[in-house]
XYZ file of C-alpha atoms in Angstrom:
439
model
C 0.000 0.000 0.000
C 2.881 2.343 0.781
C 4.195 1.912 -2.759
C 0.833 2.876 -4.200
C 0.664 6.063 -2.138
C 4.378 6.895 -2.233
C 4.071 8.789 -5.505
C 1.874 11.283 -3.613
C 3.179 11.251 -0.031
C 6.780 11.444 -1.227
C 6.187 14.865 -2.796
C 6.580 18.220 -1.115
C 3.706 20.638 -0.556
C 4.495 22.688 -3.655
C 4.808 19.584 -5.832
C 1.466 18.302 -4.531
C -0.256 21.591 -5.345
C 1.276 21.593 -8.820
C 0.262 17.979 -9.473
C -3.301 18.646 -8.331
C -3.526 21.803 -10.452
C -2.164 20.140 -13.577
C -4.493 17.180 -13.369
C -7.413 19.531 -12.778
C -6.626 21.230 -16.081
C -6.181 17.859 -17.793
C -9.589 16.875 -16.465
C -11.048 19.870 -18.293
C -10.392 17.902 -21.495
C -12.938 15.289 -20.452
C -15.350 17.925 -19.190
C -15.245 19.786 -22.504
C -15.802 16.606 -24.479
C -18.690 15.579 -22.229
C -20.261 19.049 -22.090
C -19.931 20.002 -25.768
C -19.056 16.902 -27.755
C -22.140 15.022 -26.620
C -24.499 17.829 -27.633
C -24.593 16.830 -31.321
C -24.796 13.163 -30.362
C -27.900 13.820 -28.249
C -29.685 15.068 -31.361
C -30.441 12.179 -33.707
C -30.005 14.454 -36.690
C -26.322 15.029 -35.883
C -25.252 11.513 -34.991
C -21.566 11.360 -36.021
C -22.024 7.772 -37.206
C -24.527 8.740 -39.893
C -24.224 12.520 -40.285
C -21.101 14.168 -41.803
C -21.987 17.393 -40.023
C -22.265 15.586 -36.685
C -18.903 13.909 -37.300
C -17.333 17.280 -38.123
C -18.729 18.800 -34.910
C -17.378 15.912 -32.839
C -13.919 16.152 -34.415
C -13.911 19.919 -33.862
C -14.654 19.510 -30.161
C -12.021 16.772 -29.787
C -9.325 18.837 -31.499
C -10.271 21.918 -29.494
C -10.174 20.091 -26.148
C -6.804 18.449 -26.846
C -5.257 21.729 -27.996
C -6.640 23.488 -24.924
C -5.146 20.849 -22.613
C -1.708 21.187 -24.233
C -1.938 24.989 -24.085
C -2.859 24.896 -20.383
C 0.059 22.601 -19.560
C 2.590 24.755 -21.412
C 1.123 27.926 -19.910
C 1.542 26.514 -16.400
C 5.194 25.779 -17.205
C 5.566 29.363 -18.355
C 3.953 30.650 -15.146
C 6.631 28.741 -13.210
C 9.419 30.139 -15.441
C 10.241 26.740 -16.920
C 9.326 27.513 -20.538
C 8.817 30.440 -22.827
C 5.319 31.817 -23.202
C 3.328 29.499 -25.546
C 2.472 32.235 -28.016
C 2.072 29.911 -31.001
C -0.221 27.555 -29.136
C -2.304 30.503 -27.927
C -2.548 31.818 -31.497
C -3.567 28.357 -32.725
C -6.245 28.187 -30.023
C -7.625 31.599 -30.982
C -7.608 30.658 -34.681
C -9.323 27.298 -34.115
C -11.935 28.783 -31.775
C -12.668 31.752 -34.034
C -12.836 29.773 -37.272
C -14.913 27.001 -35.734
C -17.325 29.421 -34.086
C -17.763 31.543 -37.226
C -18.411 28.431 -39.299
C -21.037 27.208 -36.856
C -22.673 30.644 -36.716
C -22.794 30.734 -40.513
C -24.457 27.305 -40.542
C -26.868 28.565 -37.892
C -27.692 31.686 -39.928
C -28.538 29.504 -42.966
C -30.632 27.126 -40.809
C -28.322 24.209 -41.604
C -27.478 23.849 -37.912
C -30.018 23.659 -35.115
C -30.219 26.774 -32.900
C -29.704 24.935 -29.598
C -26.806 22.871 -30.944
C -25.090 25.934 -32.386
C -25.529 27.918 -29.174
C -24.210 25.091 -26.972
C -21.167 24.302 -29.112
C -20.151 27.918 -29.834
C -20.590 29.027 -26.234
C -18.678 25.992 -25.019
C -15.789 26.470 -27.443
C -15.324 30.117 -26.540
C -15.750 29.524 -22.793
C -13.221 26.701 -22.541
C -10.798 28.561 -24.798
C -10.746 31.454 -22.341
C -9.672 29.071 -19.585
C -6.443 28.279 -21.440
C -5.857 31.777 -22.797
C -5.998 33.531 -19.420
C -3.067 31.377 -18.308
C -0.949 33.069 -20.971
C -1.541 36.501 -19.427
C 0.714 37.727 -16.648
C -1.465 40.480 -15.150
C -4.960 39.896 -13.716
C -6.279 42.962 -15.550
C -5.413 41.433 -18.900
C -7.060 38.200 -17.823
C -10.262 40.100 -17.117
C -10.160 41.736 -20.554
C -10.327 38.342 -22.254
C -13.850 37.565 -21.018
C -15.798 40.689 -22.132
C -13.775 40.846 -25.341
C -14.751 37.282 -26.254
C -18.405 37.879 -25.356
C -18.573 41.108 -27.350
C -16.823 39.578 -30.362
C -19.230 36.625 -30.406
C -22.253 38.936 -30.131
C -21.015 41.071 -33.036
C -20.363 37.952 -35.129
C -23.880 36.637 -34.463
C -25.480 39.928 -35.435
C -23.237 40.218 -38.511
C -24.471 36.806 -39.660
C -27.987 38.216 -39.815
C -29.256 36.538 -36.667
C -31.569 38.455 -34.336
C -29.659 40.726 -31.896
C -31.472 39.148 -28.936
C -29.832 35.831 -29.741
C -26.467 37.542 -30.004
C -27.052 39.091 -26.585
C -27.769 35.609 -25.218
C -24.431 34.388 -26.587
C -22.662 37.329 -24.928
C -24.334 36.752 -21.550
C -23.625 33.016 -21.586
C -19.988 33.483 -22.542
C -19.468 36.266 -20.010
C -20.946 34.303 -17.121
C -19.481 30.897 -17.928
C -16.184 32.179 -19.254
C -15.777 34.627 -16.394
C -16.084 31.894 -13.783
C -13.746 29.551 -15.633
C -11.203 32.280 -16.310
C -11.203 33.321 -12.646
C -10.719 29.716 -11.518
C -7.870 29.104 -13.973
C -6.101 32.368 -13.207
C -6.369 31.843 -9.452
C -5.093 28.261 -9.725
C -2.006 29.355 -11.660
C -1.360 32.207 -9.230
C -1.733 29.903 -6.214
C 0.631 27.335 -7.697
C 3.255 30.002 -8.330
C 2.925 31.428 -4.798
C 3.297 27.984 -3.234
C 6.520 27.365 -5.162
C 7.845 30.780 -4.135
C 7.113 29.974 -0.484
C 8.908 26.654 -0.878
C 11.965 28.382 -2.308
C 11.934 31.080 0.383
C 11.807 28.386 3.047
C 14.913 26.746 1.606
C 16.672 30.111 1.381
C 15.822 30.833 5.020
C 17.335 27.523 6.094
C 20.488 28.182 4.075
C 20.805 31.685 5.556
C 20.543 30.274 9.067
C 23.312 27.803 8.276
C 25.468 30.546 6.741
C 24.939 32.793 9.761
C 26.010 30.018 12.126
C 29.071 29.334 9.995
C 30.050 32.994 10.213
C 29.598 33.013 13.970
C 31.720 29.903 14.388
C 34.338 31.334 12.037
C 34.501 34.569 14.045
C 35.016 32.621 17.277
C 37.859 30.622 15.771
C 39.402 33.761 14.285
C 39.352 35.538 17.643
C 41.103 32.625 19.324
C 43.583 31.578 16.665
C 44.379 35.021 15.271
C 45.835 36.369 18.494
C 47.684 33.209 19.485
C 49.142 32.572 16.035
C 50.468 36.120 15.933
C 52.231 35.581 19.274
C 53.597 32.220 18.093
C 54.960 33.836 14.921
C 56.686 36.615 16.858
C 58.209 34.290 19.454
C 59.339 31.836 16.779
C 61.084 34.638 14.898
C 62.731 35.746 18.142
C 63.840 32.189 18.862
C 65.393 31.940 15.379
C 67.365 35.141 15.920
C 68.548 33.975 19.343
C 69.505 30.557 17.999
C 71.605 32.137 15.230
C 73.480 34.025 17.912
C 73.797 30.844 19.946
C 71.967 32.406 22.828
C 70.453 29.985 25.401
C 67.312 32.127 25.632
C 66.163 30.551 22.315
C 65.196 27.420 24.218
C 63.029 29.439 26.585
C 61.258 31.118 23.661
C 60.508 27.787 21.991
C 59.153 26.436 25.269
C 56.856 29.453 25.380
C 55.814 28.788 21.783
C 54.995 25.213 22.730
C 52.924 26.402 25.681
C 50.940 28.859 23.568
C 50.311 26.213 20.893
C 48.937 23.805 23.477
C 46.828 26.577 24.976
C 45.445 27.390 21.534
C 44.593 23.758 20.953
C 42.762 23.633 24.277
C 40.810 26.826 23.506
C 39.776 25.553 20.082
C 38.583 22.318 21.643
C 36.590 24.321 24.172
C 34.947 26.289 21.355
C 34.082 23.124 19.453
C 32.850 21.383 22.578
C 30.699 24.360 23.537
C 29.300 24.486 20.014
C 28.387 20.827 20.137
C 26.985 20.649 23.641
C 23.214 20.483 23.470
C 20.956 21.400 26.383
C 17.680 19.486 26.221
C 15.461 22.301 27.487
C 17.020 24.822 25.106
C 16.754 22.406 22.185
C 13.076 21.710 22.925
C 12.250 25.417 22.995
C 14.313 25.971 19.856
C 12.545 23.117 18.069
C 9.154 24.554 18.979
C 10.098 28.012 17.726
C 11.682 26.819 14.472
C 8.836 24.445 13.575
C 6.149 27.006 14.430
C 7.931 29.566 12.259
C 7.943 27.047 9.398
C 4.158 26.599 9.690
C 4.396 23.188 11.406
C 2.206 22.690 14.461
C 4.636 21.568 17.180
C 3.459 19.994 20.437
C 6.240 19.697 23.038
C 5.634 17.767 26.245
C 8.394 17.507 28.821
C 7.348 17.230 32.481
C 10.015 17.929 35.052
C 12.431 14.976 35.120
C 15.887 14.596 36.631
C 18.536 13.918 34.004
C 22.329 13.729 34.126
C 24.096 16.374 32.084
C 25.480 13.859 29.586
C 21.997 12.413 29.016
C 20.584 15.894 28.449
C 23.305 16.574 25.878
C 22.646 13.301 24.025
C 18.871 13.798 23.942
C 19.349 17.433 22.969
C 21.253 16.256 19.904
C 18.395 13.908 19.018
C 15.961 16.831 19.162
C 18.282 19.026 17.092
C 18.943 16.436 14.379
C 15.333 15.258 14.056
C 14.009 18.826 13.954
C 16.474 19.658 11.192
C 15.357 16.655 9.170
C 11.652 17.418 9.675
C 12.336 20.824 8.122
C 14.686 19.756 5.337
C 13.662 16.241 4.332
C 9.960 15.956 5.159
C 6.621 17.539 4.400
C 5.148 17.678 7.872
C 2.160 19.634 9.097
C 2.335 18.428 12.702
C 5.174 17.323 14.941
C 4.960 15.985 18.490
C 7.974 15.842 20.811
C 7.623 14.135 24.183
C 10.016 13.312 27.023
C 8.927 10.936 29.792
C 10.332 8.494 32.324
C 9.640 4.819 31.806
C 10.947 1.899 33.878
C 14.271 3.350 34.946
C 14.881 5.067 31.612
C 14.041 8.324 29.928
C 12.170 8.099 26.631
C 12.263 10.801 23.945
C 9.892 10.509 20.984
C 9.729 12.744 17.928
C 6.776 11.978 15.645
C 5.763 13.863 12.510
C 3.275 13.298 9.710
C 5.754 14.171 6.945
C 7.107 11.716 4.420
C 10.771 12.345 5.215
C 12.894 10.485 7.712
C 15.787 11.711 9.794
C 18.208 9.543 7.925
C 19.534 12.253 5.714
C 22.654 14.253 6.013
C 21.989 15.510 9.493
C 22.726 18.963 10.709
C 24.049 21.099 7.887
C 25.809 23.335 10.350
C 27.715 20.364 11.667
C 28.719 19.503 8.115
C 30.043 23.001 7.629
C 32.723 22.554 10.276
C 33.937 19.164 9.167
C 31.341 16.517 9.874
C 32.766 13.686 7.862
C 36.003 11.784 7.444
C 38.930 14.127 7.152
C 37.194 17.064 8.806
C 39.647 19.423 10.429
C 37.414 20.324 13.357
C 34.593 17.861 13.326
C 32.948 14.684 14.330
C 34.435 12.506 11.597
C 37.071 9.866 11.876
C 39.777 12.163 10.585
C 39.021 15.151 12.789
C 42.169 16.810 13.940
C 40.628 18.587 16.901
C 37.688 17.200 18.812
C 36.642 13.695 17.802
C 33.288 12.040 18.145
C 30.517 10.299 16.221
C 29.278 11.165 12.777
C 26.008 12.690 11.558
C 22.545 11.341 10.826
C 21.047 8.272 12.473
C 24.446 6.603 12.814
C 25.831 9.629 14.643
C 22.814 9.796 16.971
C 23.121 6.096 17.798
C 26.794 6.573 18.649
C 26.002 9.520 20.891
C 23.279 7.575 22.688
C 25.431 4.466 22.920
C 28.006 6.515 24.804
C 25.426 6.952 27.622
C 24.022 3.435 27.277
C 21.043 4.456 25.156
C 19.482 3.303 21.898
C 17.649 4.823 18.950
C 14.816 3.486 16.831
C 13.356 5.128 13.732
C 10.573 3.986 11.455
C 6.918 4.348 10.489
C 4.495 5.162 13.306
C 0.740 4.946 13.607
C -1.399 6.669 10.995
C 1.319 7.088 8.383
C 3.635 9.105 10.647
C 7.386 8.791 11.106
C 8.553 8.090 14.639
C 12.001 8.454 16.192
C 12.400 6.978 19.684
C 15.469 7.493 21.876
C 15.740 5.494 25.106
C 18.428 6.150 27.703
C 18.693 4.366 31.079
C 18.848 6.870 33.925
C 20.298 5.681 37.243
C 19.202 7.611 40.313
C 22.398 9.452 41.190
C 23.101 12.732 42.910
C 24.710 14.346 39.880
C 21.448 14.970 38.081
C 19.808 18.188 36.984
C 16.145 18.985 36.553
C 14.734 19.596 33.079
C 11.849 22.043 33.264
C 8.614 21.446 31.454
C 8.667 22.774 27.895
C 5.045 22.360 27.044
């Protein structure tokens, strides 16, 4: 069953809106055929199986509906800046609609075509054509001009054919009412689809800006520490070289000082990295609530007051941070529930969301920025020169929890949700701190 629904649930919000909108316009093809193409068939005199005129009407409606569907699809691509404006298709639609309508009106004026059949087919052709043509207009004012212009042009054509003006007025009213509603629906659908994609892009940009801002902050901290100490090391090394050339014993003292400053710098950098990586559970819960609420995701955080050791708080705080990041970046959630509770000598943290993504992606992008993989200079990877530790994603979280005797499970939850469960045994010791309720 999951495979059958994956093509839908695996899409983001913007992609879902676009898919729904496109198939709605494709469905117009069937509606036009059913609403107009069956009109001649309902009259025995225009049965396409026995009447050449009925066959011609049916083929006209089929060609018009197919062309309108293709025009709508290309116009939606243009609205999303994926294609050029379909000017040729729009011109072909106008030409087919105008020539077909004028031909039918001429047949109506000579009493070759029944009045009701002519009115239904002409009004339908013009009305459905406006649905595709308004998509080719950028401004709403130009979209509105299409409807009265089409109604007025049809009325003038009817009167010019020698038909009574009252009938021409009926054509104009029918086209204005029907075409106006269809044009408004089509124009609004295209506008909504474009706005949803813009919101999706702005959300990604906001996440990237947050990562870039954190990178700058971390870079400034490292610069403040290393810049001063490296300058002192350079000066003392130069002094030691000069003293050594003069065979002065003070050169040894200067190099000892250089060694001391280098070790001090290494310790300070480790402190910066360790402080950056330490995660406080209460702070992370409040941060998760704020970030998810800002992203339009309803976040329910429940954390009654429980006593937790500092290392357990840090490990669970990382679970909250990583899973929140993945809910934002890899899922399509509308609701997220985070709960912390005690259970049989252990603390249990659950993060459940109704999005399609799982927290098995790349993990915290900010962590990646400072060397999160193998070979990272200051990172969690296996080649980190300063400050070792576990990697990112689910594997990294399991390693962090394993360090405090915990475990992590991730997989589908009830009702199509995705559930991450972290369990850490908590012995009753004196070195425990209280985590305040977050929700």
